[in-house]
PDB file of C-alpha atoms in Angstrom:
ATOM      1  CA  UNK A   1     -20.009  79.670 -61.353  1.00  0.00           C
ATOM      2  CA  UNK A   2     -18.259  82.733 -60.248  1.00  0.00           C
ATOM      3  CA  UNK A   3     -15.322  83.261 -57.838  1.00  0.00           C
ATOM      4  CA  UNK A   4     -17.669  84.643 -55.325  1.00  0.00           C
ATOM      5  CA  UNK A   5     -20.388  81.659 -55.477  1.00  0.00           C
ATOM      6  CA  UNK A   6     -17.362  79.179 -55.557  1.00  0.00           C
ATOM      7  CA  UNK A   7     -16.496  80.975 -52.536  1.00  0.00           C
ATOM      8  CA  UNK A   8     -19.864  80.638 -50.848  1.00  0.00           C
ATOM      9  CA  UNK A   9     -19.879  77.258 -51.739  1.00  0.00           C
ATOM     10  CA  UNK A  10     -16.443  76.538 -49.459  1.00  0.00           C
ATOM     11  CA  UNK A  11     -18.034  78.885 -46.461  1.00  0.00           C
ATOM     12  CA  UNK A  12     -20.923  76.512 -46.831  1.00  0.00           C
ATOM     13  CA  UNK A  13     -18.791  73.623 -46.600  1.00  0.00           C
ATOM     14  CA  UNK A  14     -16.429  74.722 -43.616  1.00  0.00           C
ATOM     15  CA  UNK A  15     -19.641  75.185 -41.701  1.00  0.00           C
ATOM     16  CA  UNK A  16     -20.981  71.587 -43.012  1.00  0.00           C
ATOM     17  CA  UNK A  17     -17.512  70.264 -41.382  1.00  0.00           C
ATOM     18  CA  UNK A  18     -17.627  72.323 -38.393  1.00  0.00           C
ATOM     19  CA  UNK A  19     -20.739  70.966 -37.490  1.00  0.00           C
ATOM     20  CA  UNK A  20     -20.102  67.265 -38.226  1.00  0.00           C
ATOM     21  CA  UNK A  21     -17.460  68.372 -36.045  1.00  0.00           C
ATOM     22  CA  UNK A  22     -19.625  69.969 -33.172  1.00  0.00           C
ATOM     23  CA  UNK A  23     -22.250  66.885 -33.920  1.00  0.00           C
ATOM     24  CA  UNK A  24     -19.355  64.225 -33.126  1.00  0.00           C
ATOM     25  CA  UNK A  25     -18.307  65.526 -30.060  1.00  0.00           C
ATOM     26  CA  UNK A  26     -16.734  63.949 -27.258  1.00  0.00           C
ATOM     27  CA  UNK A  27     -14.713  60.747 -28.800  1.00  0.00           C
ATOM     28  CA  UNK A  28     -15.818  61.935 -31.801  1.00  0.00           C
ATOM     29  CA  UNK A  29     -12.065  61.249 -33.800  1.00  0.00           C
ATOM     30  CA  UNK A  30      -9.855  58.747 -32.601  1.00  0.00           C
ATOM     31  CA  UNK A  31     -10.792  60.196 -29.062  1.00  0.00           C
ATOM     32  CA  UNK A  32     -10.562  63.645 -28.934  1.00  0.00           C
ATOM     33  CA  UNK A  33     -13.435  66.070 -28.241  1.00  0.00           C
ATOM     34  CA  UNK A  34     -13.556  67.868 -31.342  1.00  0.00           C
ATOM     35  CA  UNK A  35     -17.210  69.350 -30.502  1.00  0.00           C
ATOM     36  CA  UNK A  36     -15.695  73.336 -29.453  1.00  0.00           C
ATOM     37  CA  UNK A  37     -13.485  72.814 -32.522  1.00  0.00           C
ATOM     38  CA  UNK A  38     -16.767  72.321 -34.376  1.00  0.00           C
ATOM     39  CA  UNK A  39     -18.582  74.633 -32.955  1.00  0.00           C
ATOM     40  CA  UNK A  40     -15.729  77.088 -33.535  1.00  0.00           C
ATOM     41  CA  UNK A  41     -15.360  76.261 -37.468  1.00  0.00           C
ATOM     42  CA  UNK A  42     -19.237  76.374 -38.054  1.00  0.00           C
ATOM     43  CA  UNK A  43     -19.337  79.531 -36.609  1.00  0.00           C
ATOM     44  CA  UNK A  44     -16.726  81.082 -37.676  1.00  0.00           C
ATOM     45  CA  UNK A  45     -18.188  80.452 -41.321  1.00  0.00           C
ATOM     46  CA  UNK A  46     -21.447  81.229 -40.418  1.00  0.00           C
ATOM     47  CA  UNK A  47     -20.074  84.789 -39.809  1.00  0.00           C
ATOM     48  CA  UNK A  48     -17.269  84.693 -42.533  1.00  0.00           C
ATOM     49  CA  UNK A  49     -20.194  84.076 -45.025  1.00  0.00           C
ATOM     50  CA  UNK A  50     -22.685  86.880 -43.541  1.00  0.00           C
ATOM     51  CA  UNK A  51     -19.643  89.302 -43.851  1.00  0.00           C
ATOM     52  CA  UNK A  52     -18.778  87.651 -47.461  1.00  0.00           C
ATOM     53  CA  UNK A  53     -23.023  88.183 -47.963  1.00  0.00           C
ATOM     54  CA  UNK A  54     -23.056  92.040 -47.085  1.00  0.00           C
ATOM     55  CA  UNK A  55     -19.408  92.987 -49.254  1.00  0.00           C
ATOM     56  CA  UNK A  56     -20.844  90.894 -52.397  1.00  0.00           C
ATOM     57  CA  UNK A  57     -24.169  92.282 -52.607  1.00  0.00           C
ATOM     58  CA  UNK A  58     -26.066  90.542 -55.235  1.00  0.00           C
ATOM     59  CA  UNK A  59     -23.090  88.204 -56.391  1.00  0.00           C
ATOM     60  CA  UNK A  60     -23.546  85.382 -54.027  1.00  0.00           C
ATOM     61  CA  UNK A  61     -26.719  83.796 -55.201  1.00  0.00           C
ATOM     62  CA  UNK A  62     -27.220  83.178 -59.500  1.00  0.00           C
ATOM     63  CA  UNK A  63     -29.314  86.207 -60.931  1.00  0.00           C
ATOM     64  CA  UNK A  64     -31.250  84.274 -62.038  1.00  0.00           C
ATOM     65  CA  UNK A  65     -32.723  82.864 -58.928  1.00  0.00           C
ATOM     66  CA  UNK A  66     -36.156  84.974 -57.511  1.00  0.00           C
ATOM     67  CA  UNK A  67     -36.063  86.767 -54.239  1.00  0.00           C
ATOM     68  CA  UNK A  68     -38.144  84.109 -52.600  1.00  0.00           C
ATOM     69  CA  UNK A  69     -36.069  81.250 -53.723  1.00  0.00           C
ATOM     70  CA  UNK A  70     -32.481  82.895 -52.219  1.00  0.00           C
ATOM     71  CA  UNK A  71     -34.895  83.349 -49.112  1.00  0.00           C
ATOM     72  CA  UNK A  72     -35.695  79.791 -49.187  1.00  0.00           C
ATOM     73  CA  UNK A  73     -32.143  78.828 -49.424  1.00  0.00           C
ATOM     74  CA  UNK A  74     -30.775  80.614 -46.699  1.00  0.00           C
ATOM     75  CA  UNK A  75     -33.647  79.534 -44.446  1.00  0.00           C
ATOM     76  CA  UNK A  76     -33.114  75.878 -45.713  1.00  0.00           C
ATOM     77  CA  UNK A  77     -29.250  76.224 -44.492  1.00  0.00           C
ATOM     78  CA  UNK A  78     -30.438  77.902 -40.862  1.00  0.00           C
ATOM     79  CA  UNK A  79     -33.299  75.341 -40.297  1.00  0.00           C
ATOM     80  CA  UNK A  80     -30.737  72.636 -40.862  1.00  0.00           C
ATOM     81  CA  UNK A  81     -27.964  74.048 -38.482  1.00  0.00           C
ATOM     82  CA  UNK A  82     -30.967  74.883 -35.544  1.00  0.00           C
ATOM     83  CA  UNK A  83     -31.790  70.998 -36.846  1.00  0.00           C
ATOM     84  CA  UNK A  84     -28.558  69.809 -35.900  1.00  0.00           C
ATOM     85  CA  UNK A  85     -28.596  71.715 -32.846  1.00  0.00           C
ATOM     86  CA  UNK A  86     -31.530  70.592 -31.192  1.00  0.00           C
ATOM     87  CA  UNK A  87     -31.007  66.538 -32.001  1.00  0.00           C
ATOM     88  CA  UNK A  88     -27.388  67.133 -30.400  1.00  0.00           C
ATOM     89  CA  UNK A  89     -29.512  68.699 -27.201  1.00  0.00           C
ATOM     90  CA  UNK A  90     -31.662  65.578 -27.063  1.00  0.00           C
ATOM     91  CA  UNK A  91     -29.090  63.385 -28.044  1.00  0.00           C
ATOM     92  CA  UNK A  92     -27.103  64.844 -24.625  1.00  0.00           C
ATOM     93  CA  UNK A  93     -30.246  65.069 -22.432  1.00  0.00           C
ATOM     94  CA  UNK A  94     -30.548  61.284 -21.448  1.00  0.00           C
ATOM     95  CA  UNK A  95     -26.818  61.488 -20.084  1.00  0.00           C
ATOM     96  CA  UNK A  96     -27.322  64.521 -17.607  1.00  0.00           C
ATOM     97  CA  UNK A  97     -29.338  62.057 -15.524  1.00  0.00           C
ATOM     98  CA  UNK A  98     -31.592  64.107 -13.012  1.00  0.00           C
ATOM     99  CA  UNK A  99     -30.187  67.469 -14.366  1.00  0.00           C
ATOM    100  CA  UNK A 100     -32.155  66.161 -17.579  1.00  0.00           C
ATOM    101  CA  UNK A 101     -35.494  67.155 -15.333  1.00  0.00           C
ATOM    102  CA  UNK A 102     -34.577  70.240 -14.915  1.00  0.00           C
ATOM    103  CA  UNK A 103     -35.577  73.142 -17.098  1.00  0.00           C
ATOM    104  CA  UNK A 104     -32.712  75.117 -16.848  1.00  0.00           C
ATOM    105  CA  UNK A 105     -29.358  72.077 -17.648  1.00  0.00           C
ATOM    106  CA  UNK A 106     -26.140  72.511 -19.691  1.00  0.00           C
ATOM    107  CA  UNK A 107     -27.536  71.156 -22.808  1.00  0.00           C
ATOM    108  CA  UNK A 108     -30.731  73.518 -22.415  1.00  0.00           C
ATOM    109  CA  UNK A 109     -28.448  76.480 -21.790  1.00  0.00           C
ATOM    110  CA  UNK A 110     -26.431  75.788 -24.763  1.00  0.00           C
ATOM    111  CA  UNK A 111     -28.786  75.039 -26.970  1.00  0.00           C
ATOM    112  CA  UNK A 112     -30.485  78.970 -26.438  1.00  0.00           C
ATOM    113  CA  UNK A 113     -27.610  80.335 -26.835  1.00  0.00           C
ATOM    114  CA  UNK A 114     -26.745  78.600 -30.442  1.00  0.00           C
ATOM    115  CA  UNK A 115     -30.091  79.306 -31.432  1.00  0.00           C
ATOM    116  CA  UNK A 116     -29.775  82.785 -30.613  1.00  0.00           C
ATOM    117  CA  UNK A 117     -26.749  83.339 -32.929  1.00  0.00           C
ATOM    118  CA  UNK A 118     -28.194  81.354 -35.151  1.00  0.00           C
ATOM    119  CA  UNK A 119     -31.447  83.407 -35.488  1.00  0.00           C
ATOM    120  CA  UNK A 120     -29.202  86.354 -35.002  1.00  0.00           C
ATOM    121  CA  UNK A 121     -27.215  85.485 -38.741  1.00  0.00           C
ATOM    122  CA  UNK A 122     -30.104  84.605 -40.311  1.00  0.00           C
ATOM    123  CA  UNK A 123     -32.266  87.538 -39.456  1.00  0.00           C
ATOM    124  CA  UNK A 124     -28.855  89.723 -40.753  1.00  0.00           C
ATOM    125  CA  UNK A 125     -28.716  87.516 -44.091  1.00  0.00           C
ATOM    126  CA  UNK A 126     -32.286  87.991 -44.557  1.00  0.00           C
ATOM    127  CA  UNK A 127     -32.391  91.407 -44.491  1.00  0.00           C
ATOM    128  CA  UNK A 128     -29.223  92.025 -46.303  1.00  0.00           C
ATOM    129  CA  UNK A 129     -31.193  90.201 -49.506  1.00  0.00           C
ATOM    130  CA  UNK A 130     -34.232  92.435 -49.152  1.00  0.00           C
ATOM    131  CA  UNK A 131     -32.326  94.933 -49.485  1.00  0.00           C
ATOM    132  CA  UNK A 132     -30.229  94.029 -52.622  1.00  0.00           C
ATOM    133  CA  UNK A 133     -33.426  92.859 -54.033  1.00  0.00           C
ATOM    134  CA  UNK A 134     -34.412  96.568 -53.886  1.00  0.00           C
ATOM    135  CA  UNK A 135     -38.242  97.678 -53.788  1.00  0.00           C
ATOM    136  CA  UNK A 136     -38.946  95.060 -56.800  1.00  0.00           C
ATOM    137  CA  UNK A 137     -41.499  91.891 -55.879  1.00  0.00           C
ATOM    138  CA  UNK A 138     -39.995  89.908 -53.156  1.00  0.00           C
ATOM    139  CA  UNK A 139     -42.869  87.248 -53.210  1.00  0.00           C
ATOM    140  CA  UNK A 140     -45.271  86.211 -56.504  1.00  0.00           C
ATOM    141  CA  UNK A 141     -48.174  83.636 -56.861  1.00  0.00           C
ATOM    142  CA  UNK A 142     -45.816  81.131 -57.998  1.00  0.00           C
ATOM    143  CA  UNK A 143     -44.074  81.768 -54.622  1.00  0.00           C
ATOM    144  CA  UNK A 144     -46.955  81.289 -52.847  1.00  0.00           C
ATOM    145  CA  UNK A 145     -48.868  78.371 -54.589  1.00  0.00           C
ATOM    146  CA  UNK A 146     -44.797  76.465 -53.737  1.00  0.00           C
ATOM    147  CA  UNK A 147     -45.000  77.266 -50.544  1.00  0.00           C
ATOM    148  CA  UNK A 148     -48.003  75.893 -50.171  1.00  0.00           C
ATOM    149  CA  UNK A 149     -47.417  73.080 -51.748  1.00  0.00           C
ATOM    150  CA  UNK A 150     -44.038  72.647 -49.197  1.00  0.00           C
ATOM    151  CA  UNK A 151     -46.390  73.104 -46.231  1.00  0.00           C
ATOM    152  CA  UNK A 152     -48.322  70.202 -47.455  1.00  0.00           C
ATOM    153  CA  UNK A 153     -46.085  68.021 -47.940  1.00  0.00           C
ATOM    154  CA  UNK A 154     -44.302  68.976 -44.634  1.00  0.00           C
ATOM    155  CA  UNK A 155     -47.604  68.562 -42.698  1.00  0.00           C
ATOM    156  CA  UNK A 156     -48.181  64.967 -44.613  1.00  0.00           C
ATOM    157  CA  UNK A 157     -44.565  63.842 -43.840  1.00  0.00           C
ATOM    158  CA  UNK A 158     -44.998  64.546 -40.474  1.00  0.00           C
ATOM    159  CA  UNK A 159     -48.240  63.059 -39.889  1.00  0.00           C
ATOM    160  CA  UNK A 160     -46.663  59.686 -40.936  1.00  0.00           C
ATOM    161  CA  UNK A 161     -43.795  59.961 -38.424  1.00  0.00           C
ATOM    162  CA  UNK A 162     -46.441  60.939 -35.888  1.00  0.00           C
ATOM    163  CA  UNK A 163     -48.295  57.159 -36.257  1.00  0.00           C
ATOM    164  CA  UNK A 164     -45.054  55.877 -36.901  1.00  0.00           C
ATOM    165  CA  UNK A 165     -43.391  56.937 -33.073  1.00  0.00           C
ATOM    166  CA  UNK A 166     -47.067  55.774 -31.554  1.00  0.00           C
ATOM    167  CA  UNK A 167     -46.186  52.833 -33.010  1.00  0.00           C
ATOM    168  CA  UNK A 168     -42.913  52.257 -31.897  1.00  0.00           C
ATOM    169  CA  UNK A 169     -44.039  54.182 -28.492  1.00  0.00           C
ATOM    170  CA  UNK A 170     -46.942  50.929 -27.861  1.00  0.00           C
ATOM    171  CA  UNK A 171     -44.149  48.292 -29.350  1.00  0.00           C
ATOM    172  CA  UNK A 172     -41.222  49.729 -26.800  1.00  0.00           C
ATOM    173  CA  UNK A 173     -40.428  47.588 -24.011  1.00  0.00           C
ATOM    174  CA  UNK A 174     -41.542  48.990 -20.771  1.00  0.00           C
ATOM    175  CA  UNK A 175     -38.320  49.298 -19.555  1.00  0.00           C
ATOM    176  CA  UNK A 176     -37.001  50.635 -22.629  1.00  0.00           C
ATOM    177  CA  UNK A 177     -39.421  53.787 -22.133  1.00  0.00           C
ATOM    178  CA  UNK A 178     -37.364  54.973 -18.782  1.00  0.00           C
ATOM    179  CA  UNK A 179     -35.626  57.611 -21.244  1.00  0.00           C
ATOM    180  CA  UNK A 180     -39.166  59.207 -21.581  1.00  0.00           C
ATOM    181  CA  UNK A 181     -39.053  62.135 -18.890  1.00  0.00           C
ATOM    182  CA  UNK A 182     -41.693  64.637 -19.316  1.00  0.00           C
ATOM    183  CA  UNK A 183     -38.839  67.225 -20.464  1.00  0.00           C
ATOM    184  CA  UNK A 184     -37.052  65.006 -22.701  1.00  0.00           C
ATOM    185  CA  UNK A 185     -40.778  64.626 -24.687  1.00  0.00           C
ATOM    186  CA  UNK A 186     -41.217  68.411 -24.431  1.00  0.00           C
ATOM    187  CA  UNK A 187     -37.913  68.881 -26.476  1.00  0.00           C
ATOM    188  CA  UNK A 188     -38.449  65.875 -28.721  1.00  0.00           C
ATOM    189  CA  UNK A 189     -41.571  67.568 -29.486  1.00  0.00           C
ATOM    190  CA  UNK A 190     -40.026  71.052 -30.177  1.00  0.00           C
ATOM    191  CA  UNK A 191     -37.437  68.851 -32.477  1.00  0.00           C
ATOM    192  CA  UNK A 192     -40.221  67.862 -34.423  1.00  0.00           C
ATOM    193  CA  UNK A 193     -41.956  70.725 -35.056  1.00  0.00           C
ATOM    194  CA  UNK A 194     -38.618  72.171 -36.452  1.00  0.00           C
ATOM    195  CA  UNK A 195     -37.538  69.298 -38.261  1.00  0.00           C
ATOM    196  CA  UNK A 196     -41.430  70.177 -39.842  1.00  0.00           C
ATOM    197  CA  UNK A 197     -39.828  73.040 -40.992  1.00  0.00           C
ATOM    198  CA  UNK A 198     -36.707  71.776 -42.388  1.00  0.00           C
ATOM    199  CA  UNK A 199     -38.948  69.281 -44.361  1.00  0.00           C
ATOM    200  CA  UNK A 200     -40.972  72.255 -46.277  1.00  0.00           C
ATOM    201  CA  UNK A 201     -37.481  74.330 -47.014  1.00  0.00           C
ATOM    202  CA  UNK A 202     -36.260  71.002 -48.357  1.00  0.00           C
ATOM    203  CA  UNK A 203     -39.348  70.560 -50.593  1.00  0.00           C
ATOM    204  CA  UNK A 204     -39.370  74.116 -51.792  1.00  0.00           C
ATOM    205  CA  UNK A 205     -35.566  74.362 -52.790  1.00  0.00           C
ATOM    206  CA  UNK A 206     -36.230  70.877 -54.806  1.00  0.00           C
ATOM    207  CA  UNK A 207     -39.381  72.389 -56.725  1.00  0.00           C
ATOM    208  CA  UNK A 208     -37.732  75.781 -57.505  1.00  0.00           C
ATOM    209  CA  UNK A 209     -34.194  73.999 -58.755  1.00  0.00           C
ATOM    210  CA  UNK A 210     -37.695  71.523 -60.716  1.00  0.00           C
ATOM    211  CA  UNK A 211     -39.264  74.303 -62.046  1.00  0.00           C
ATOM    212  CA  UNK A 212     -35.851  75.736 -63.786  1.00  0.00           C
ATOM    213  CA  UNK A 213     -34.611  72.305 -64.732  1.00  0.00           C
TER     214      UNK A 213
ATOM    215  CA  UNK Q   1     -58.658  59.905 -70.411  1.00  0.00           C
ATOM    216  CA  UNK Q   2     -57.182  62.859 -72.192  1.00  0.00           C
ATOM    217  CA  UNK Q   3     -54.645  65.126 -70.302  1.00  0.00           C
ATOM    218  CA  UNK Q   4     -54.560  69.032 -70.934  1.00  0.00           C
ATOM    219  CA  UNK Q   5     -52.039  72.238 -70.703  1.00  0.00           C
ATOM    220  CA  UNK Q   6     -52.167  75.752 -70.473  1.00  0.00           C
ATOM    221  CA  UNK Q   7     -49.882  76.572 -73.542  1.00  0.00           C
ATOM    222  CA  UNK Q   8     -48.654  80.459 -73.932  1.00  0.00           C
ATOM    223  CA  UNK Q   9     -47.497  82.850 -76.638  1.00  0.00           C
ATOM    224  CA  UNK Q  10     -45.979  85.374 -74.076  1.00  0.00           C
ATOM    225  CA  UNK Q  11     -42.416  85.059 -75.650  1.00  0.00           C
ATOM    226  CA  UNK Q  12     -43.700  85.801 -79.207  1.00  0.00           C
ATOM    227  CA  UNK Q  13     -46.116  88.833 -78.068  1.00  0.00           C
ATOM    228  CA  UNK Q  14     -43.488  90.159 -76.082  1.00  0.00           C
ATOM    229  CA  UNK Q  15     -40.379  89.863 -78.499  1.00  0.00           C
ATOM    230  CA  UNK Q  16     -42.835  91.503 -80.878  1.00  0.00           C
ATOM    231  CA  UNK Q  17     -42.771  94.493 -78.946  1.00  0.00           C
ATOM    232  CA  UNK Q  18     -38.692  95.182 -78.461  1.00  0.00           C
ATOM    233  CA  UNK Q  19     -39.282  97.675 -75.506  1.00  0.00           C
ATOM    234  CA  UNK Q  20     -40.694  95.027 -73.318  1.00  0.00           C
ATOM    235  CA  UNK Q  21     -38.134  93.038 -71.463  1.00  0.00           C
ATOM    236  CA  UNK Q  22     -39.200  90.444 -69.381  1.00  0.00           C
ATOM    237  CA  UNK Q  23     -38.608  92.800 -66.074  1.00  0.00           C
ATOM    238  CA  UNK Q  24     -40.757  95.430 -67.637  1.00  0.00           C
ATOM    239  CA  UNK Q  25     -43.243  92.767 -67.956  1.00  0.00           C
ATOM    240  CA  UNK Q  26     -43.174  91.213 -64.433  1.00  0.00           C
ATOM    241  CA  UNK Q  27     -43.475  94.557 -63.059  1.00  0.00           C
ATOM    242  CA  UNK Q  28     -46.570  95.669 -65.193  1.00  0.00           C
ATOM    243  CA  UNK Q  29     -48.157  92.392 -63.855  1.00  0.00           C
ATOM    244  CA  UNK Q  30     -46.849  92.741 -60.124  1.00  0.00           C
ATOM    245  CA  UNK Q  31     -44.870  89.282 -60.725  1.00  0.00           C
ATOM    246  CA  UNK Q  32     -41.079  88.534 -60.185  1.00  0.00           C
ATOM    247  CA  UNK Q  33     -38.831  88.173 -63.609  1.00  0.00           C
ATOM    248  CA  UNK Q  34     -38.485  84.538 -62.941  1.00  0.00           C
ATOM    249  CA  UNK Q  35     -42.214  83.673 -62.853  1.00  0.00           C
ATOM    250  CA  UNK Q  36     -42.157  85.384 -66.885  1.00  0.00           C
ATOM    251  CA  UNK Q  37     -39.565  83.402 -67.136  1.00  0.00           C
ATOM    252  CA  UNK Q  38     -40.734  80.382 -65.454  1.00  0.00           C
ATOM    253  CA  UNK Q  39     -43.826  80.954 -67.587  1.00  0.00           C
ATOM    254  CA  UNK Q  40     -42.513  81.680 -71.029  1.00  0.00           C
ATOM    255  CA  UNK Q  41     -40.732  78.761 -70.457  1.00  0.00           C
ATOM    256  CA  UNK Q  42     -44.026  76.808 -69.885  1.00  0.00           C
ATOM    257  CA  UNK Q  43     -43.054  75.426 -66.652  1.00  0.00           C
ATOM    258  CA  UNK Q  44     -45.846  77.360 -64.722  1.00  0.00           C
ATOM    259  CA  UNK Q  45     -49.737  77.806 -65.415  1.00  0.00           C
ATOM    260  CA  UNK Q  46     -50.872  81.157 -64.182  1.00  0.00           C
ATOM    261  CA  UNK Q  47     -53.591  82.354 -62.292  1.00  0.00           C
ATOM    262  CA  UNK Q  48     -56.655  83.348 -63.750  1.00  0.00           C
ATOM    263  CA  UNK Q  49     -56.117  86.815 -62.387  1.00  0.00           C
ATOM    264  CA  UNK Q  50     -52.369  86.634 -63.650  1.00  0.00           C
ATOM    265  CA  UNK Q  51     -53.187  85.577 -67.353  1.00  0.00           C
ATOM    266  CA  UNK Q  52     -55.780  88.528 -67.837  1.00  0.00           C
ATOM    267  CA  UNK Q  53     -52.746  90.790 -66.495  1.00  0.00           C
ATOM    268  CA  UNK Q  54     -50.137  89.444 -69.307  1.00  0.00           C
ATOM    269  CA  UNK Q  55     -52.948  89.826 -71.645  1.00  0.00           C
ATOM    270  CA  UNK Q  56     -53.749  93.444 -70.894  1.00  0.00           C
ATOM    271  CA  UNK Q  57     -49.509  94.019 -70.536  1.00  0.00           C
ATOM    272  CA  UNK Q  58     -49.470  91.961 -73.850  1.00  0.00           C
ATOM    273  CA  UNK Q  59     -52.036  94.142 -75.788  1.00  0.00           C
ATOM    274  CA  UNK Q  60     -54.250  91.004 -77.086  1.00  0.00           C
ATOM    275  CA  UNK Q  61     -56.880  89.104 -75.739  1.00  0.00           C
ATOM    276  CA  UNK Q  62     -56.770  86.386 -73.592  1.00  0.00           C
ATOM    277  CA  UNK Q  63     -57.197  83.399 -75.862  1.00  0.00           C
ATOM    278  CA  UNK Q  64     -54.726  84.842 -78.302  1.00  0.00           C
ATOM    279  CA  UNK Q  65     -51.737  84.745 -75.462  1.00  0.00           C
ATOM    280  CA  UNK Q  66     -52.914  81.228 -73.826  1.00  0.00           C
ATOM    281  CA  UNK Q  67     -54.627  77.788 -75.383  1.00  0.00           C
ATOM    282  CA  UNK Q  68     -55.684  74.988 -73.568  1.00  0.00           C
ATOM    283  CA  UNK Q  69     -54.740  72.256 -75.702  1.00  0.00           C
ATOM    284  CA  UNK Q  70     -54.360  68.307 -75.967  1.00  0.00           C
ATOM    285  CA  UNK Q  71     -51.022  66.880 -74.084  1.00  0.00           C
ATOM    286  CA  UNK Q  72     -48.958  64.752 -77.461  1.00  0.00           C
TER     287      UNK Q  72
END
């Protein structure tokens, strides 16, 4: 491993930290509301790496990894930070009490805003690994025929959490189901369909780093 | 019942003919270098399509650069 990976390697783990961090929150350690700490450190790496990304073109990822595999990686690290994001949202929602009805609430507002930057860094790391790849292939049939393997898998996985929450929906306690507000579904829903996502970047890093191994 | 593979020769054919790297390859076949390598390494079956590219690239006929033999 290089002194640049090794490097990417300790971005990615400051920004693992700073959002355990942000994740925590309120009494989170001993206490203390270390979620803007959090927020600050997995930021600030976010950033540190993009910068880090663009002045060591090339030298971040192993050569010998395709185009579509570095793609996969970076998306895999995004979709798990928007992940994060959106379970601390709904995780929030059922203390805001009638504010949680609203559309437009704190954790709603933050939430946008995250995923903004967050969209922001990844459309900026994207792009900055198009470009190093050059005009070369960016996507093969092997690509493909993983990726659509991933979205199988993904669509599989989530069909058995699907029958799995009816389940536990039916077996609920009435008056354990007060927490179910029409916008609290909504974003559970939304959470879903990203943490669909997360599950087909998780399935394609595995069967690249398989099909090397 | 029996189980089958795609086995390849690409390695061989292509180390037979020192100007062709593996990049020079991928690109003649519209592939990335790590699906040659991927396949040279035998950890990937290609497409139909794909395998009649290598062979042309290759300069031999199909069943000389792939067999579909007996798993051991």
């Amino acid at each position: 491993m290089t002194r640049v990976q090794r490097l990417s390697l300790a971005l990615l783990a400051m920004a693992a930290l700073g959002a355990a961090g942000m994740f925590l929150g309120p009494d989170g350690w001993f206490g203390l509301d270390i979620g803007p700490i959090g927020s600050a450190v997995l930021y600030g790496a976010v950033w540190l790496f993009v910068i880090h990304q663009a002045k060591f073109a090339g030298e971040v990822f192993p050569e010998h990894w395709s185009p579509a595999e570095k793609q996969s990686w970076v998306a895999l690290v995004f979709m798990a930070l928007i992940t994060l994001h959106m379970v601390n949202m709904l995780l929030a929602l059922p203390g805001l009490g009638a504010d949680a009805d609203q559309v437009r609430n704190p954790a709603t507002r933050a939430l946008w805003l995250n995923l903004g930057l967050l969209i922001f860094g990844w459309i900026v790391i994207g792009t900055q690994l198009r470009k190093q790849d050059g005009a070369g292939i960016q996507v093969d049939e092997r690509d493909l025929r993983i990726q659509h393997r991933a979205g199988r898998v993904a669509d599989g996985t989530m069909a058995l959490f699907i029958v799995w929450i009816i389940v536990a929906l039916f077996a609920l306690p009435e008056q354990s189901r007060t927490w179910l507000r029409p916008l609290i579904v909504a974003n559970a829903l939304i959470a879903l369909l990203i943490a669909r996502t997360l599950i087909e970047n998780i399935y394609t890093v595995w069967r690249y780093r398989r099909e090397r191994a | 019942m029996s189980e089958f593979a795609v086995r390849n020769h690409i390695r061989e054919f292509r180390q037979s003919r020192a100007e062709l790297t593996q990049a020079a390859l991928a690109e003649a076949c519209g592939v990335t270098r790590q699906t040659i390598i991927a396949l040279e390494a035998g950890k990937y079956a290609p497409s139909l399509e794909l395998a009649f590219k290598l062979a042309r690239a290759l300069g031999r006929n199909l069943e000389e650069v792939f067999q579909y033999e007996e798993k051991n």
